[in-house]
mmCIF file with all atom_site columns, C-alpha atoms in Angstrom:
data_model
loop_
_atom_site.group_PDB
_atom_site.id
_atom_site.type_symbol
_atom_site.label_atom_id
_atom_site.label_alt_id
_atom_site.label_comp_id
_atom_site.label_asym_id
_atom_site.label_entity_id
_atom_site.label_seq_id
_atom_site.pdbx_PDB_ins_code
_atom_site.Cartn_x
_atom_site.Cartn_y
_atom_site.Cartn_z
_atom_site.occupancy
_atom_site.B_iso_or_equiv
_atom_site.pdbx_formal_charge
_atom_site.auth_seq_id
_atom_site.auth_comp_id
_atom_site.auth_asym_id
_atom_site.auth_atom_id
_atom_site.pdbx_PDB_model_num
ATOM 1   C CA . UNK N 1 1   ? -0.010  0.036  -0.017 1.00 0.00 ? 1118 UNK N CA 1
ATOM 2   C CA . UNK N 1 2   ? 1.145   3.596  -0.554 1.00 0.00 ? 1119 UNK N CA 1
ATOM 3   C CA . UNK N 1 3   ? -0.146  4.504  2.930  1.00 0.00 ? 1120 UNK N CA 1
ATOM 4   C CA . UNK N 1 4   ? -0.511  2.463  6.043  1.00 0.00 ? 1121 UNK N CA 1
ATOM 5   C CA . UNK N 1 5   ? -2.345  4.017  8.996  1.00 0.00 ? 1122 UNK N CA 1
ATOM 6   C CA . UNK N 1 6   ? -2.187  3.248  12.690 1.00 0.00 ? 1123 UNK N CA 1
ATOM 7   C CA . UNK N 1 7   ? -3.427  5.936  15.011 1.00 0.00 ? 1124 UNK N CA 1
ATOM 8   C CA . UNK N 1 8   ? -3.891  5.148  18.657 1.00 0.00 ? 1125 UNK N CA 1
ATOM 9   C CA . UNK N 1 9   ? -3.677  1.337  18.026 1.00 0.00 ? 1126 UNK N CA 1
ATOM 10  C CA . UNK N 1 10  ? -0.104  0.324  18.652 1.00 0.00 ? 1127 UNK N CA 1
ATOM 11  C CA . UNK N 1 11  ? -1.317  -1.715 21.616 1.00 0.00 ? 1128 UNK N CA 1
ATOM 12  C CA . UNK N 1 12  ? -3.003  -4.082 19.109 1.00 0.00 ? 1129 UNK N CA 1
ATOM 13  C CA . UNK N 1 13  ? 0.375   -5.134 17.705 1.00 0.00 ? 1130 UNK N CA 1
ATOM 14  C CA . UNK N 1 14  ? 2.303   -5.177 20.998 1.00 0.00 ? 1131 UNK N CA 1
ATOM 15  C CA . UNK N 1 15  ? 3.688   -1.652 20.896 1.00 0.00 ? 1132 UNK N CA 1
ATOM 16  C CA . UNK N 1 16  ? 5.190   0.997  18.649 1.00 0.00 ? 1133 UNK N CA 1
ATOM 17  C CA . UNK N 1 17  ? 7.989   -0.999 16.994 1.00 0.00 ? 1134 UNK N CA 1
ATOM 18  C CA . UNK N 1 18  ? 5.967   -4.159 16.366 1.00 0.00 ? 1135 UNK N CA 1
ATOM 19  C CA . UNK N 1 19  ? 3.304   -1.922 14.754 1.00 0.00 ? 1136 UNK N CA 1
ATOM 20  C CA . UNK N 1 20  ? 5.972   -0.530 12.459 1.00 0.00 ? 1137 UNK N CA 1
ATOM 21  C CA . UNK N 1 21  ? 7.181   -3.929 11.650 1.00 0.00 ? 1138 UNK N CA 1
ATOM 22  C CA . UNK N 1 22  ? 3.672   -4.966 10.600 1.00 0.00 ? 1139 UNK N CA 1
ATOM 23  C CA . UNK N 1 23  ? 3.342   -1.760 8.615  1.00 0.00 ? 1140 UNK N CA 1
ATOM 24  C CA . UNK N 1 24  ? 6.617   -2.455 6.818  1.00 0.00 ? 1141 UNK N CA 1
ATOM 25  C CA . UNK N 1 25  ? 5.237   -5.773 5.481  1.00 0.00 ? 1142 UNK N CA 1
ATOM 26  C CA . UNK N 1 26  ? 2.360   -3.998 3.761  1.00 0.00 ? 1143 UNK N CA 1
ATOM 27  C CA . UNK N 1 27  ? 4.050   -0.821 2.554  1.00 0.00 ? 1144 UNK N CA 1
ATOM 28  C CA . UNK N 1 28  ? 4.853   -0.285 -1.112 1.00 0.00 ? 1145 UNK N CA 1
ATOM 29  C CA . UNK N 1 29  ? 8.278   1.125  -2.037 1.00 0.00 ? 1146 UNK N CA 1
ATOM 30  C CA . UNK N 1 30  ? 8.282   4.878  -1.425 1.00 0.00 ? 1147 UNK N CA 1
ATOM 31  C CA . UNK N 1 31  ? 5.116   4.580  0.641  1.00 0.00 ? 1148 UNK N CA 1
ATOM 32  C CA . UNK N 1 32  ? 4.329   6.354  3.884  1.00 0.00 ? 1149 UNK N CA 1
ATOM 33  C CA . UNK N 1 33  ? 3.148   5.302  7.303  1.00 0.00 ? 1150 UNK N CA 1
ATOM 34  C CA . UNK N 1 34  ? 0.977   7.576  9.409  1.00 0.00 ? 1151 UNK N CA 1
ATOM 35  C CA . UNK N 1 35  ? 1.368   6.510  13.024 1.00 0.00 ? 1152 UNK N CA 1
ATOM 36  C CA . UNK N 1 36  ? -0.081  8.035  16.113 1.00 0.00 ? 1153 UNK N CA 1
ATOM 37  C CA . UNK N 1 37  ? 1.096   7.060  19.587 1.00 0.00 ? 1154 UNK N CA 1
ATOM 38  C CA . UNK N 1 38  ? 1.304   8.264  23.113 1.00 0.00 ? 1155 UNK N CA 1
ATOM 39  C CA . UNK N 1 39  ? 4.366   9.479  24.973 1.00 0.00 ? 1156 UNK N CA 1
ATOM 40  C CA . UNK N 1 40  ? 5.100   10.852 28.355 1.00 0.00 ? 1157 UNK N CA 1
ATOM 41  C CA . UNK N 1 41  ? 5.176   14.703 28.203 1.00 0.00 ? 1158 UNK N CA 1
ATOM 42  C CA . UNK N 1 42  ? 6.564   14.708 31.758 1.00 0.00 ? 1159 UNK N CA 1
ATOM 43  C CA . UNK N 1 43  ? 7.396   12.154 34.397 1.00 0.00 ? 1160 UNK N CA 1
ATOM 44  C CA . UNK N 1 44  ? 4.164   10.134 35.035 1.00 0.00 ? 1161 UNK N CA 1
ATOM 45  C CA . UNK N 1 45  ? 2.949   8.757  38.302 1.00 0.00 ? 1162 UNK N CA 1
ATOM 46  C CA . UNK N 1 46  ? 3.130   4.964  38.915 1.00 0.00 ? 1163 UNK N CA 1
ATOM 47  C CA . UNK N 1 47  ? -0.682  4.905  38.488 1.00 0.00 ? 1164 UNK N CA 1
ATOM 48  C CA . UNK N 1 48  ? -0.355  6.504  35.097 1.00 0.00 ? 1165 UNK N CA 1
ATOM 49  C CA . UNK N 1 49  ? 2.313   4.062  33.969 1.00 0.00 ? 1166 UNK N CA 1
ATOM 50  C CA . UNK N 1 50  ? 0.113   1.141  35.097 1.00 0.00 ? 1167 UNK N CA 1
ATOM 51  C CA . UNK N 1 51  ? -2.841  2.511  33.039 1.00 0.00 ? 1168 UNK N CA 1
ATOM 52  C CA . UNK N 1 52  ? -1.037  3.510  29.914 1.00 0.00 ? 1169 UNK N CA 1
ATOM 53  C CA . UNK N 1 53  ? 2.121   1.448  29.910 1.00 0.00 ? 1170 UNK N CA 1
ATOM 54  C CA . UNK N 1 54  ? 5.794   2.111  29.752 1.00 0.00 ? 1171 UNK N CA 1
ATOM 55  C CA . UNK N 1 55  ? 5.836   4.914  27.174 1.00 0.00 ? 1172 UNK N CA 1
ATOM 56  C CA . UNK N 1 56  ? 9.043   6.998  26.504 1.00 0.00 ? 1173 UNK N CA 1
ATOM 57  C CA . UNK N 1 57  ? 9.383   10.754 26.200 1.00 0.00 ? 1174 UNK N CA 1
ATOM 58  C CA . UNK N 1 58  ? 8.870   12.362 22.725 1.00 0.00 ? 1175 UNK N CA 1
ATOM 59  C CA . UNK N 1 59  ? 12.566  12.546 21.835 1.00 0.00 ? 1176 UNK N CA 1
ATOM 60  C CA . UNK N 1 60  ? 13.148  8.934  22.856 1.00 0.00 ? 1177 UNK N CA 1
ATOM 61  C CA . UNK N 1 61  ? 10.078  7.819  20.932 1.00 0.00 ? 1178 UNK N CA 1
ATOM 62  C CA . UNK N 1 62  ? 11.382  9.511  17.707 1.00 0.00 ? 1179 UNK N CA 1
ATOM 63  C CA . UNK N 1 63  ? 14.859  8.118  18.333 1.00 0.00 ? 1180 UNK N CA 1
ATOM 64  C CA . UNK N 1 64  ? 13.456  4.568  18.551 1.00 0.00 ? 1181 UNK N CA 1
ATOM 65  C CA . UNK N 1 65  ? 11.542  5.037  15.300 1.00 0.00 ? 1182 UNK N CA 1
ATOM 66  C CA . UNK N 1 66  ? 14.633  6.388  13.526 1.00 0.00 ? 1183 UNK N CA 1
ATOM 67  C CA . UNK N 1 67  ? 16.894  3.555  14.872 1.00 0.00 ? 1184 UNK N CA 1
ATOM 68  C CA . UNK N 1 68  ? 14.232  1.158  13.493 1.00 0.00 ? 1185 UNK N CA 1
ATOM 69  C CA . UNK N 1 69  ? 14.938  2.399  9.950  1.00 0.00 ? 1186 UNK N CA 1
ATOM 70  C CA . UNK N 1 70  ? 12.347  5.159  9.536  1.00 0.00 ? 1187 UNK N CA 1
ATOM 71  C CA . UNK N 1 71  ? 12.613  8.849  8.768  1.00 0.00 ? 1188 UNK N CA 1
ATOM 72  C CA . UNK N 1 72  ? 9.872   11.233 10.022 1.00 0.00 ? 1189 UNK N CA 1
ATOM 73  C CA . UNK N 1 73  ? 8.851   13.551 7.239  1.00 0.00 ? 1190 UNK N CA 1
ATOM 74  C CA . UNK N 1 74  ? 6.088   15.305 9.103  1.00 0.00 ? 1191 UNK N CA 1
ATOM 75  C CA . UNK N 1 75  ? 4.585   15.336 12.621 1.00 0.00 ? 1192 UNK N CA 1
ATOM 76  C CA . UNK N 1 76  ? 2.048   16.815 14.875 1.00 0.00 ? 1193 UNK N CA 1
ATOM 77  C CA . UNK N 1 77  ? 2.002   16.859 18.659 1.00 0.00 ? 1194 UNK N CA 1
ATOM 78  C CA . UNK N 1 78  ? -1.534  17.126 19.951 1.00 0.00 ? 1195 UNK N CA 1
ATOM 79  C CA . UNK N 1 79  ? -2.219  20.161 22.117 1.00 0.00 ? 1196 UNK N CA 1
ATOM 80  C CA . UNK N 1 80  ? -3.637  19.844 25.574 1.00 0.00 ? 1197 UNK N CA 1
ATOM 81  C CA . UNK N 1 81  ? -6.874  21.219 24.219 1.00 0.00 ? 1198 UNK N CA 1
ATOM 82  C CA . UNK N 1 82  ? -7.010  18.515 21.490 1.00 0.00 ? 1199 UNK N CA 1
ATOM 83  C CA . UNK N 1 83  ? -6.381  15.825 24.006 1.00 0.00 ? 1200 UNK N CA 1
ATOM 84  C CA . UNK N 1 84  ? -8.960  17.201 26.383 1.00 0.00 ? 1201 UNK N CA 1
ATOM 85  C CA . UNK N 1 85  ? -11.493 17.414 23.542 1.00 0.00 ? 1202 UNK N CA 1
ATOM 86  C CA . UNK N 1 86  ? -10.758 13.743 22.739 1.00 0.00 ? 1203 UNK N CA 1
ATOM 87  C CA . UNK N 1 87  ? -11.116 12.543 26.354 1.00 0.00 ? 1204 UNK N CA 1
ATOM 88  C CA . UNK N 1 88  ? -14.272 14.545 26.962 1.00 0.00 ? 1205 UNK N CA 1
ATOM 89  C CA . UNK N 1 89  ? -15.779 13.249 23.737 1.00 0.00 ? 1206 UNK N CA 1
ATOM 90  C CA . UNK N 1 90  ? -14.762 9.663  24.270 1.00 0.00 ? 1207 UNK N CA 1
ATOM 91  C CA . UNK N 1 91  ? -16.046 9.263  27.772 1.00 0.00 ? 1208 UNK N CA 1
ATOM 92  C CA . UNK N 1 92  ? -18.879 11.746 27.406 1.00 0.00 ? 1209 UNK N CA 1
ATOM 93  C CA . UNK N 1 93  ? -20.312 9.908  24.387 1.00 0.00 ? 1210 UNK N CA 1
ATOM 94  C CA . UNK N 1 94  ? -20.220 6.604  26.259 1.00 0.00 ? 1211 UNK N CA 1
ATOM 95  C CA . UNK N 1 95  ? -21.915 8.139  29.290 1.00 0.00 ? 1212 UNK N CA 1
ATOM 96  C CA . UNK N 1 96  ? -24.509 9.803  27.013 1.00 0.00 ? 1213 UNK N CA 1
ATOM 97  C CA . UNK N 1 97  ? -25.246 6.414  25.450 1.00 0.00 ? 1214 UNK N CA 1
ATOM 98  C CA . UNK N 1 98  ? -25.709 4.781  28.826 1.00 0.00 ? 1215 UNK N CA 1
ATOM 99  C CA . UNK N 1 99  ? -28.032 7.445  30.007 1.00 0.00 ? 1216 UNK N CA 1
ATOM 100 C CA . UNK N 1 100 ? -30.052 7.474  26.791 1.00 0.00 ? 1217 UNK N CA 1
ATOM 101 C CA . UNK N 1 101 ? -30.409 3.599  26.983 1.00 0.00 ? 1218 UNK N CA 1
ATOM 102 C CA . UNK N 1 102 ? -31.148 2.831  30.666 1.00 0.00 ? 1219 UNK N CA 1
ATOM 103 C CA . UNK N 1 103 ? -32.988 -0.345 29.836 1.00 0.00 ? 1220 UNK N CA 1
ATOM 104 C CA . UNK N 1 104 ? -30.088 -1.833 27.828 1.00 0.00 ? 1221 UNK N CA 1
ATOM 105 C CA . UNK N 1 105 ? -28.344 -4.587 29.786 1.00 0.00 ? 1222 UNK N CA 1
ATOM 106 C CA . UNK N 1 106 ? -24.906 -2.946 29.050 1.00 0.00 ? 1223 UNK N CA 1
ATOM 107 C CA . UNK N 1 107 ? -26.005 0.577  30.232 1.00 0.00 ? 1224 UNK N CA 1
ATOM 108 C CA . UNK N 1 108 ? -24.816 0.389  33.831 1.00 0.00 ? 1225 UNK N CA 1
ATOM 109 C CA . UNK N 1 109 ? -21.482 -1.126 32.811 1.00 0.00 ? 1226 UNK N CA 1
ATOM 110 C CA . UNK N 1 110 ? -21.005 1.543  30.111 1.00 0.00 ? 1227 UNK N CA 1
ATOM 111 C CA . UNK N 1 111 ? -21.691 4.343  32.626 1.00 0.00 ? 1228 UNK N CA 1
ATOM 112 C CA . UNK N 1 112 ? -19.415 2.850  35.185 1.00 0.00 ? 1229 UNK N CA 1
ATOM 113 C CA . UNK N 1 113 ? -16.617 2.549  32.518 1.00 0.00 ? 1230 UNK N CA 1
ATOM 114 C CA . UNK N 1 114 ? -17.075 6.144  31.370 1.00 0.00 ? 1231 UNK N CA 1
ATOM 115 C CA . UNK N 1 115 ? -16.939 7.387  35.004 1.00 0.00 ? 1232 UNK N CA 1
ATOM 116 C CA . UNK N 1 116 ? -13.864 5.326  35.794 1.00 0.00 ? 1233 UNK N CA 1
ATOM 117 C CA . UNK N 1 117 ? -11.939 6.281  32.641 1.00 0.00 ? 1234 UNK N CA 1
ATOM 118 C CA . UNK N 1 118 ? -12.812 10.029 33.036 1.00 0.00 ? 1235 UNK N CA 1
ATOM 119 C CA . UNK N 1 119 ? -11.568 9.902  36.655 1.00 0.00 ? 1236 UNK N CA 1
ATOM 120 C CA . UNK N 1 120 ? -8.388  8.140  35.634 1.00 0.00 ? 1237 UNK N CA 1
ATOM 121 C CA . UNK N 1 121 ? -7.773  10.736 32.965 1.00 0.00 ? 1238 UNK N CA 1
ATOM 122 C CA . UNK N 1 122 ? -8.416  13.692 35.241 1.00 0.00 ? 1239 UNK N CA 1
ATOM 123 C CA . UNK N 1 123 ? -6.544  12.323 38.279 1.00 0.00 ? 1240 UNK N CA 1
ATOM 124 C CA . UNK N 1 124 ? -3.659  10.347 36.864 1.00 0.00 ? 1241 UNK N CA 1
ATOM 125 C CA . UNK N 1 125 ? -2.510  11.094 33.314 1.00 0.00 ? 1242 UNK N CA 1
ATOM 126 C CA . UNK N 1 126 ? -4.016  14.316 32.010 1.00 0.00 ? 1243 UNK N CA 1
ATOM 127 C CA . UNK N 1 127 ? -1.022  16.433 32.746 1.00 0.00 ? 1244 UNK N CA 1
ATOM 128 C CA . UNK N 1 128 ? 1.690   13.877 31.790 1.00 0.00 ? 1245 UNK N CA 1
ATOM 129 C CA . UNK N 1 129 ? 0.381   12.135 28.615 1.00 0.00 ? 1246 UNK N CA 1
ATOM 130 C CA . UNK N 1 130 ? 1.144   13.379 25.175 1.00 0.00 ? 1247 UNK N CA 1
ATOM 131 C CA . UNK N 1 131 ? 0.211   12.175 21.685 1.00 0.00 ? 1248 UNK N CA 1
ATOM 132 C CA . UNK N 1 132 ? 2.177   12.458 18.471 1.00 0.00 ? 1249 UNK N CA 1
ATOM 133 C CA . UNK N 1 133 ? 1.176   11.676 14.906 1.00 0.00 ? 1250 UNK N CA 1
ATOM 134 C CA . UNK N 1 134 ? 4.093   11.135 12.498 1.00 0.00 ? 1251 UNK N CA 1
ATOM 135 C CA . UNK N 1 135 ? 4.318   10.560 8.765  1.00 0.00 ? 1252 UNK N CA 1
ATOM 136 C CA . UNK N 1 136 ? 7.171   8.145  8.203  1.00 0.00 ? 1253 UNK N CA 1
ATOM 137 C CA . UNK N 1 137 ? 9.157   6.939  5.257  1.00 0.00 ? 1254 UNK N CA 1
ATOM 138 C CA . UNK N 1 138 ? 11.529  4.004  5.261  1.00 0.00 ? 1255 UNK N CA 1
ATOM 139 C CA . UNK N 1 139 ? 15.089  5.453  5.481  1.00 0.00 ? 1256 UNK N CA 1
ATOM 140 C CA . UNK N 1 140 ? 16.202  3.156  2.705  1.00 0.00 ? 1257 UNK N CA 1
ATOM 141 C CA . UNK N 1 141 ? 13.868  1.335  0.295  1.00 0.00 ? 1258 UNK N CA 1
#
């Protein structure tokens, strides 16, 4: 493929570098990868690490990508406002669904999940988590 996308899904492949290895298998010569992944913007609490994993800082994340044979050709670091909008939307839409569907057997669990995740974000990782989206090319094709 000329473009392989993985935004916010590296956990499905076992992490950043395994995701890039999978992308490499499907990428046409001269193609691009758009990858989005989290990083620690500042030192996280132990609770945040347990929730989101052993991420690196932004510079180390990029260094790992480059050492794996990729060259970033464009990037975007999400602003705090963008991350806040994402979190409010994610957990707010789940809570809204639960409130709109009180008779659904999944409603109570959905509302509990939304409440828990919103609290984790606000109390544990909001001020330490960052998100970067990078367009990558293989350093040598």
